[in-house]
Amino acid sequence: MTHNLHIHNTLTRKKEKFIPINSPFVGMYVCGPTVYSDVHLGNCRTFISFDMMYRYLLHLGYTVRYVRNITDAGHLEGDRDEGDDKFAKKAKLLQVEPMEIVQKYTVGFREIMNLYNTLPPSIEPAATGHIIEQQEITKKIIENKFAYEINGTVYFDVEKYSKTNNYTELTNRKLEDLLEGSRELDGQDEKKGRLDFALWIKAKPEHLMKWPSPWGIGFPGWHIECSAMSTKYLGEKFDLHGGGMDLQATHHTNEIAQNIAYCGKSPANYWLHTNMLTVKRQRMSKSLGNSILPMELVTGNNPLLSKGYHPMAIKFFMMQTHYSSTLDFSDEALQGSEKAFYRLMESYKTLQTISAAASSNENIAELQKKCYEAMDDDFNTPVLIANLFETVRIINSVNDKKINLTQTDIDLLKKIYQDFVFDIMGLKADEENSKSNSALEKVMQLVLEMRIKAKNNKDFAASDEIRNKLNEAGVVIKDGKDGATWSI
Ligand code: AMP
Ligand code: ZN
């Protein structure tokens, strides 16, 4: 396979050429969602980024086995070994089975991934379906003397491990600094070392999700699930492992330690970390309460939004920033992205109508090369998009009869759109995308104008009736300072 894909590898802190272990096969593991509540836009950014990488690898001709797990057990509040299980807490609150919580939010997650036109992974294993595998790995780690059991809980021995291995390889942080930053142990603690973490946790009688094990009734720790499922489906050594940057210091650091303690191998050759989506420069997170839900973006039903946005405009907004940079969410930024996205789509429509000439004034093959160079440079979608806007300029110039293109070049432009816009970035050019030109948009403008007239005539009964009837028909009207907007 000839390509020149380079990936920034968190493990080596370098941009490296991507060389799969067993080309054309590629194994890729991405930490999936913890399904105890709705996914927010930040989670979506991470999964959309990995979908774009998956799509590019497929486009290059690799046969990719893409495993993205569902975390449906073991993830405790605060991401530590103490505290309530996130699923059980929600289940108790709503008086339902934890598995009802899991089912509800797994289905919701898949719907949202569908809304954003992401491809389903090859395998989507759930932690609760792999309890035996997690126990087997835990047993082996104990056997290899890197873990110990106390009162039904099994801890990973970080100090012991660090004697022969570099525990902080992934973050390059100093072990002493980690120790300094961690809580001092007191009489309440069972574990031997401050940095030790649980592979298996003894269940209290009131705990809802629990299984028998060689160490008594309990449940697995959060980190061991990814070691178990990646090893099961991709082997002890595979190509790519990904997740959000917030997972790097603990979850992924512990995952590497577990795998090495289990079988002597660090699991993945390349580690990829996506950066955070922020709101007012603060990371979007469920616990901070600044989450924006994907459906709120579509309906516009959130105080931060002036209107609803098409999911593809939101996806385009994400693609305009490199996955490794933070992306600050704002309504103004989204408005800009929406306009740019519609311009790209309009230009694609125009491309279908332009006619060929005997010669070309532009080098389209060179432009295609630049698009590949952008993607090969650590999936650089913002540079790719800048190149795609070159196609917009060219298409408009041909349409205005200022320049000419041959049929071969027109066909190549169509291929560039198909490959990079639709197949790799996974954007869709459906009719809704051309909302600005559609008949529906014109009708809606008419209706909104009638409503404004009614309001101006102080006929509030009529203006409310228009809004309510539209609501009944599934159209949400939002009044802003620059007039009313609508969304479906
Ligand atoms: P969770 O459901 O909390 O397990 O998170 C699922 C994925 O979303 C993980 O890879 C996280 O790193 C990622 N994630 C969480 N918050 C954000 C954010 N604000 N921006 C980007 N990714 C995030
Ligand atoms: Zn994981």
PDB file of C-alpha atoms in Angstrom, residues 347 350-351 354 360-364 367 387-405 409-410 413 416-417:
ATOM      1  CA  SER A 347     -20.579  24.637  -5.076  1.00  0.00           C
ATOM      2  CA  THR A 350     -22.931  23.945  -9.355  1.00  0.00           C
ATOM      3  CA  LEU A 351     -20.242  21.420 -10.217  1.00  0.00           C
ATOM      4  CA  ILE A 354     -20.824  23.203 -15.480  1.00  0.00           C
ATOM      5  CA  SER A 360      -7.975  23.761 -18.445  1.00  0.00           C
ATOM      6  CA  ASN A 361      -6.690  26.847 -16.647  1.00  0.00           C
ATOM      7  CA  GLU A 362      -6.255  25.062 -13.329  1.00  0.00           C
ATOM      8  CA  ASN A 363      -4.220  22.123 -12.087  1.00  0.00           C
ATOM      9  CA  ILE A 364      -6.857  19.934 -10.417  1.00  0.00           C
ATOM     10  CA  LEU A 367      -5.175  20.181  -5.783  1.00  0.00           C
ATOM     11  CA  ASN A 387      -7.921  23.169  -0.168  1.00  0.00           C
ATOM     12  CA  LEU A 388     -11.554  22.301  -0.715  1.00  0.00           C
ATOM     13  CA  PHE A 389     -12.377  26.003  -0.749  1.00  0.00           C
ATOM     14  CA  GLU A 390      -9.970  26.300  -3.645  1.00  0.00           C
ATOM     15  CA  THR A 391     -12.370  24.019  -5.507  1.00  0.00           C
ATOM     16  CA  VAL A 392     -15.204  26.436  -4.627  1.00  0.00           C
ATOM     17  CA  ARG A 393     -13.271  29.316  -6.181  1.00  0.00           C
ATOM     18  CA  ILE A 394     -12.514  27.264  -9.296  1.00  0.00           C
ATOM     19  CA  ILE A 395     -16.087  25.998  -9.719  1.00  0.00           C
ATOM     20  CA  ASN A 396     -17.506  29.518  -9.371  1.00  0.00           C
ATOM     21  CA  SER A 397     -14.996  30.890 -11.885  1.00  0.00           C
ATOM     22  CA  VAL A 398     -15.916  28.207 -14.405  1.00  0.00           C
ATOM     23  CA  ASN A 399     -19.578  28.903 -13.788  1.00  0.00           C
ATOM     24  CA  ASP A 400     -18.963  32.623 -14.391  1.00  0.00           C
ATOM     25  CA  LYS A 401     -17.153  31.672 -17.622  1.00  0.00           C
ATOM     26  CA  LYS A 402     -13.933  33.268 -16.399  1.00  0.00           C
ATOM     27  CA  ILE A 403     -11.891  30.063 -16.680  1.00  0.00           C
ATOM     28  CA  ASN A 404     -12.184  26.667 -18.370  1.00  0.00           C
ATOM     29  CA  LEU A 405     -11.887  23.048 -17.276  1.00  0.00           C
ATOM     30  CA  ASP A 409     -10.732  17.879 -14.602  1.00  0.00           C
ATOM     31  CA  ILE A 410     -14.453  18.246 -13.915  1.00  0.00           C
ATOM     32  CA  LEU A 413     -13.254  17.625  -9.014  1.00  0.00           C
ATOM     33  CA  ILE A 416     -12.361  15.068  -4.816  1.00  0.00           C
ATOM     34  CA  TYR A 417     -15.785  15.896  -3.362  1.00  0.00           C
TER      35      TYR A 417
END
